[in-house]
Amino acid sequence: MLRTNQLFLNYLEDLYEKQERKEDIIIRSFSKGERIFIQNEKPSKIMLIKEGITKCFFVEENDKEYIVEFLGKGEITGEIELIRNIPCLCSIEAVTDVIAYAVAVPYFKNLIKTDLSLNNLLLDVFAERIVNTSRRASYQQLYAAEHSLARLLELQAQQEIEISKEDMAAYLGITVRSLNRTLKNLEK
């Protein structure tokens, strides 16, 4: 439900400390509700979350949001778009205040060509995303919305964050009306 990647965070923190030109990796802050990436726009940096929680979501043609994942510390964003040279596949928005490492595109491209550690981390990230997507799809087919909602409410309590009903419904792939019915069923 909340993806984190301590190994990637450690790797980028080390690069940040060792960089010669202090402009290759900078630290950026985002307020709760602020968009870090906007779907269909070209990203200007690669971002790695240092602190905080974001939501990764699509806005469909009917203007409905679908939340793909909640991302926490160590999660990288914008790398697929850079590798594929495409606009942002989805939007990334701060659910809490967020601090992120912003990596310059030319620097990141050079690292991809020269740093085997980065490539191994990226391969691991891509494989993990495929596994998580498969698990989530099968999970949503096998379990009722109540079970997934209970897990989402547990995440909310553990992280001490507030997830709006709209975001909960968007993550579960249901309407707010269905969410309200499901919440009532959980209270019974």
mmCIF file of C-alpha atoms in Angstrom:
data_model
loop_
_atom_site.group_PDB
_atom_site.id
_atom_site.type_symbol
_atom_site.label_atom_id
_atom_site.label_comp_id
_atom_site.label_asym_id
_atom_site.label_seq_id
_atom_site.Cartn_x
_atom_site.Cartn_y
_atom_site.Cartn_z
ATOM 1 C CA MET A 1 0.000 0.000 0.000
ATOM 2 C CA LEU A 2 2.811 2.410 0.880
ATOM 3 C CA ARG A 3 5.920 1.768 -1.163
ATOM 4 C CA THR A 4 9.333 2.653 0.241
ATOM 5 C CA ASN A 5 12.883 1.857 -0.848
ATOM 6 C CA GLN A 6 15.562 2.376 1.793
ATOM 7 C CA LEU A 7 18.369 1.053 -0.463
ATOM 8 C CA PHE A 8 17.615 3.629 -3.162
ATOM 9 C CA LEU A 9 17.372 6.370 -0.541
ATOM 10 C CA ASN A 10 20.768 5.372 0.892
ATOM 11 C CA TYR A 11 22.281 5.342 -2.614
ATOM 12 C CA LEU A 12 21.000 8.829 -3.474
ATOM 13 C CA GLU A 13 21.898 10.307 -0.082
ATOM 14 C CA ASP A 14 25.457 9.086 -0.667
ATOM 15 C CA LEU A 15 25.533 10.636 -4.169
ATOM 16 C CA TYR A 16 24.134 13.885 -2.800
ATOM 17 C CA GLU A 17 26.866 14.119 -0.160
ATOM 18 C CA LYS A 18 29.665 13.260 -2.619
ATOM 19 C CA GLN A 19 28.604 15.412 -5.574
ATOM 20 C CA GLU A 20 31.157 17.916 -6.785
ATOM 21 C CA ARG A 21 28.699 20.294 -8.413
ATOM 22 C CA LYS A 22 25.964 20.979 -5.891
ATOM 23 C CA GLU A 23 23.471 21.536 -8.712
ATOM 24 C CA ASP A 24 23.281 17.929 -9.982
ATOM 25 C CA ILE A 25 21.141 16.880 -7.025
ATOM 26 C CA ILE A 26 19.228 19.453 -5.004
ATOM 27 C CA ILE A 27 16.699 19.147 -2.207
ATOM 28 C CA ARG A 28 13.168 20.372 -2.937
ATOM 29 C CA SER A 29 10.210 20.758 -0.587
ATOM 30 C CA PHE A 30 6.562 20.276 -1.516
ATOM 31 C CA SER A 31 3.559 21.197 0.596
ATOM 32 C CA LYS A 32 0.662 18.836 1.186
ATOM 33 C CA GLY A 33 -1.539 18.920 -1.928
ATOM 34 C CA GLU A 34 1.200 20.248 -4.215
ATOM 35 C CA ARG A 35 1.799 18.444 -7.498
ATOM 36 C CA ILE A 36 5.306 17.139 -8.040
ATOM 37 C CA PHE A 37 4.587 15.789 -11.530
ATOM 38 C CA ILE A 38 1.587 16.429 -13.755
ATOM 39 C CA GLN A 39 0.235 13.769 -16.087
ATOM 40 C CA ASN A 40 1.104 14.415 -19.767
ATOM 41 C CA GLU A 41 3.682 17.114 -18.960
ATOM 42 C CA LYS A 42 7.406 16.613 -19.514
ATOM 43 C CA PRO A 43 9.309 16.156 -16.248
ATOM 44 C CA SER A 44 12.236 18.520 -15.685
ATOM 45 C CA LYS A 45 13.938 16.422 -12.968
ATOM 46 C CA ILE A 46 14.004 12.910 -11.562
ATOM 47 C CA MET A 47 12.636 12.907 -8.016
ATOM 48 C CA LEU A 48 13.408 10.602 -5.112
ATOM 49 C CA ILE A 49 11.349 11.028 -1.961
ATOM 50 C CA LYS A 50 13.491 11.747 1.094
ATOM 51 C CA GLU A 51 10.604 12.295 3.540
ATOM 52 C CA GLY A 52 6.827 12.285 3.309
ATOM 53 C CA ILE A 53 4.126 10.485 1.359
ATOM 54 C CA THR A 54 2.821 11.063 -2.156
ATOM 55 C CA LYS A 55 0.087 9.558 -4.270
ATOM 56 C CA CYS A 56 0.679 8.413 -7.832
ATOM 57 C CA PHE A 57 -2.502 8.641 -9.904
ATOM 58 C CA PHE A 58 -4.005 8.733 -13.377
ATOM 59 C CA VAL A 59 -6.805 11.016 -14.434
ATOM 60 C CA GLU A 60 -8.913 9.077 -16.917
ATOM 61 C CA GLU A 61 -10.744 10.554 -19.917
ATOM 62 C CA ASN A 62 -13.924 10.807 -17.811
ATOM 63 C CA ASP A 63 -11.972 12.980 -15.282
ATOM 64 C CA LYS A 64 -11.987 10.194 -12.662
ATOM 65 C CA GLU A 65 -8.826 9.650 -10.659
ATOM 66 C CA TYR A 66 -7.337 6.226 -10.152
ATOM 67 C CA ILE A 67 -4.605 6.024 -7.526
ATOM 68 C CA VAL A 68 -1.949 3.542 -8.560
ATOM 69 C CA GLU A 69 0.120 3.683 -5.388
ATOM 70 C CA PHE A 70 1.128 5.664 -2.346
ATOM 71 C CA LEU A 71 4.866 6.370 -2.404
ATOM 72 C CA GLY A 72 7.109 7.034 0.586
ATOM 73 C CA LYS A 73 10.781 7.549 1.272
ATOM 74 C CA GLY A 74 13.205 6.128 -1.244
ATOM 75 C CA GLU A 75 10.693 5.893 -4.095
ATOM 76 C CA ILE A 76 11.866 7.305 -7.416
ATOM 77 C CA THR A 77 9.634 9.091 -9.923
ATOM 78 C CA GLY A 78 10.211 10.417 -13.423
ATOM 79 C CA GLU A 79 12.799 7.791 -14.389
ATOM 80 C CA ILE A 80 10.529 5.867 -16.770
ATOM 81 C CA GLU A 81 9.596 9.059 -18.574
ATOM 82 C CA LEU A 82 13.279 9.975 -18.922
ATOM 83 C CA ILE A 83 14.298 6.530 -20.169
ATOM 84 C CA ARG A 84 11.400 6.389 -22.641
ATOM 85 C CA ASN A 85 11.571 10.127 -23.481
ATOM 86 C CA ILE A 86 7.827 10.559 -22.906
ATOM 87 C CA PRO A 87 5.632 12.925 -20.900
ATOM 88 C CA CYS A 88 4.555 11.971 -17.368
ATOM 89 C CA LEU A 89 2.432 8.833 -17.324
ATOM 90 C CA CYS A 90 0.674 9.945 -14.165
ATOM 91 C CA SER A 91 0.542 12.751 -11.640
ATOM 92 C CA ILE A 92 2.390 12.679 -8.340
ATOM 93 C CA GLU A 93 0.917 14.754 -5.502
ATOM 94 C CA ALA A 94 2.103 15.307 -1.938
ATOM 95 C CA VAL A 95 -0.253 13.681 0.594
ATOM 96 C CA THR A 96 1.903 15.070 3.423
ATOM 97 C CA ASP A 97 4.640 17.669 3.304
ATOM 98 C CA VAL A 98 7.390 16.112 1.185
ATOM 99 C CA ILE A 99 11.126 16.605 0.903
ATOM 100 C CA ALA A 100 12.653 15.129 -2.249
ATOM 101 C CA TYR A 101 15.967 14.883 -3.996
ATOM 102 C CA ALA A 102 15.649 16.473 -7.438
ATOM 103 C CA VAL A 103 18.182 15.001 -9.852
ATOM 104 C CA ALA A 104 19.162 16.899 -13.011
ATOM 105 C CA VAL A 105 18.270 15.001 -16.193
ATOM 106 C CA PRO A 106 21.758 15.158 -17.831
ATOM 107 C CA TYR A 107 23.367 13.934 -14.598
ATOM 108 C CA PHE A 108 20.869 11.060 -14.295
ATOM 109 C CA LYS A 109 21.399 10.085 -17.949
ATOM 110 C CA ASN A 110 25.150 9.986 -17.339
ATOM 111 C CA LEU A 111 24.661 7.828 -14.228
ATOM 112 C CA ILE A 112 22.571 5.355 -16.232
ATOM 113 C CA LYS A 113 25.487 4.992 -18.671
ATOM 114 C CA THR A 114 28.217 4.729 -16.045
ATOM 115 C CA ASP A 115 26.884 3.467 -12.722
ATOM 116 C CA LEU A 116 26.090 -0.228 -12.423
ATOM 117 C CA SER A 117 24.696 0.283 -8.890
ATOM 118 C CA LEU A 118 22.052 2.662 -10.219
ATOM 119 C CA ASN A 119 21.118 0.255 -12.999
ATOM 120 C CA ASN A 120 20.735 -2.595 -10.510
ATOM 121 C CA LEU A 121 18.536 -0.423 -8.282
ATOM 122 C CA LEU A 122 16.397 0.571 -11.275
ATOM 123 C CA LEU A 123 16.017 -3.066 -12.384
ATOM 124 C CA ASP A 124 14.908 -3.946 -8.873
ATOM 125 C CA VAL A 125 12.402 -1.054 -8.836
ATOM 126 C CA PHE A 126 10.926 -2.090 -12.190
ATOM 127 C CA ALA A 127 10.644 -5.739 -11.153
ATOM 128 C CA GLU A 128 9.041 -4.746 -7.839
ATOM 129 C CA ARG A 129 6.468 -2.591 -9.648
ATOM 130 C CA ILE A 130 5.501 -5.462 -11.944
ATOM 131 C CA VAL A 131 5.100 -7.821 -8.984
ATOM 132 C CA ASN A 132 3.091 -5.253 -6.992
ATOM 133 C CA THR A 133 0.797 -4.502 -9.931
ATOM 134 C CA SER A 134 0.121 -8.209 -10.455
ATOM 135 C CA ARG A 135 -0.515 -8.803 -6.758
ATOM 136 C CA ARG A 136 -2.829 -5.832 -6.469
ATOM 137 C CA ALA A 137 -4.841 -6.851 -9.536
ATOM 138 C CA SER A 138 -5.311 -10.389 -8.249
ATOM 139 C CA TYR A 139 -6.003 -9.136 -4.717
ATOM 140 C CA GLN A 140 -8.761 -6.843 -5.951
ATOM 141 C CA GLN A 141 -10.304 -9.744 -7.853
ATOM 142 C CA LEU A 142 -10.158 -12.165 -4.930
ATOM 143 C CA TYR A 143 -11.112 -9.997 -1.966
ATOM 144 C CA ALA A 144 -14.079 -7.768 -1.246
ATOM 145 C CA ALA A 145 -13.609 -4.009 -1.074
ATOM 146 C CA GLU A 146 -14.033 -4.240 2.722
ATOM 147 C CA HIS A 147 -10.771 -6.147 3.051
ATOM 148 C CA SER A 148 -8.801 -3.655 0.933
ATOM 149 C CA LEU A 149 -10.440 -0.735 2.716
ATOM 150 C CA ALA A 150 -9.505 -2.184 6.105
ATOM 151 C CA ARG A 151 -5.863 -2.337 4.967
ATOM 152 C CA LEU A 152 -6.051 1.250 3.692
ATOM 153 C CA LEU A 153 -7.513 2.455 7.015
ATOM 154 C CA GLU A 154 -4.725 0.598 8.813
ATOM 155 C CA LEU A 155 -2.129 2.396 6.667
ATOM 156 C CA GLN A 156 -3.787 5.712 7.471
ATOM 157 C CA ALA A 157 -3.595 4.987 11.209
ATOM 158 C CA GLN A 158 0.011 3.698 11.084
ATOM 159 C CA GLN A 159 1.284 6.700 9.140
ATOM 160 C CA GLU A 160 -0.914 9.157 11.067
ATOM 161 C CA ILE A 161 -2.158 10.734 7.857
ATOM 162 C CA GLU A 162 -5.604 11.604 6.616
ATOM 163 C CA ILE A 163 -6.668 10.086 3.327
ATOM 164 C CA SER A 164 -9.777 11.695 1.891
ATOM 165 C CA LYS A 165 -12.782 9.586 0.936
ATOM 166 C CA GLU A 166 -12.194 10.589 -2.666
ATOM 167 C CA ASP A 167 -8.623 9.278 -2.517
ATOM 168 C CA MET A 168 -9.709 6.070 -0.785
ATOM 169 C CA ALA A 169 -12.318 5.453 -3.472
ATOM 170 C CA ALA A 170 -9.798 6.286 -6.216
ATOM 171 C CA TYR A 171 -7.301 3.815 -4.751
ATOM 172 C CA LEU A 172 -9.918 1.078 -4.443
ATOM 173 C CA GLY A 173 -11.334 1.766 -7.911
ATOM 174 C CA ILE A 174 -14.857 2.394 -6.587
ATOM 175 C CA THR A 175 -17.193 5.370 -6.264
ATOM 176 C CA VAL A 176 -17.419 7.457 -3.099
ATOM 177 C CA ARG A 177 -20.980 6.179 -2.711
ATOM 178 C CA SER A 178 -19.734 2.573 -2.752
ATOM 179 C CA LEU A 179 -16.984 3.554 -0.326
ATOM 180 C CA ASN A 180 -19.548 4.966 2.116
ATOM 181 C CA ARG A 181 -21.534 1.707 1.955
ATOM 182 C CA THR A 182 -18.362 -0.272 2.535
ATOM 183 C CA LEU A 183 -17.411 1.933 5.504
ATOM 184 C CA LYS A 184 -20.845 1.300 7.023
ATOM 185 C CA ASN A 185 -20.384 -2.450 6.548
ATOM 186 C CA LEU A 186 -17.032 -2.291 8.349
ATOM 187 C CA GLU A 187 -18.641 -0.496 11.315
ATOM 188 C CA LYS A 188 -21.094 -3.375 11.851
#
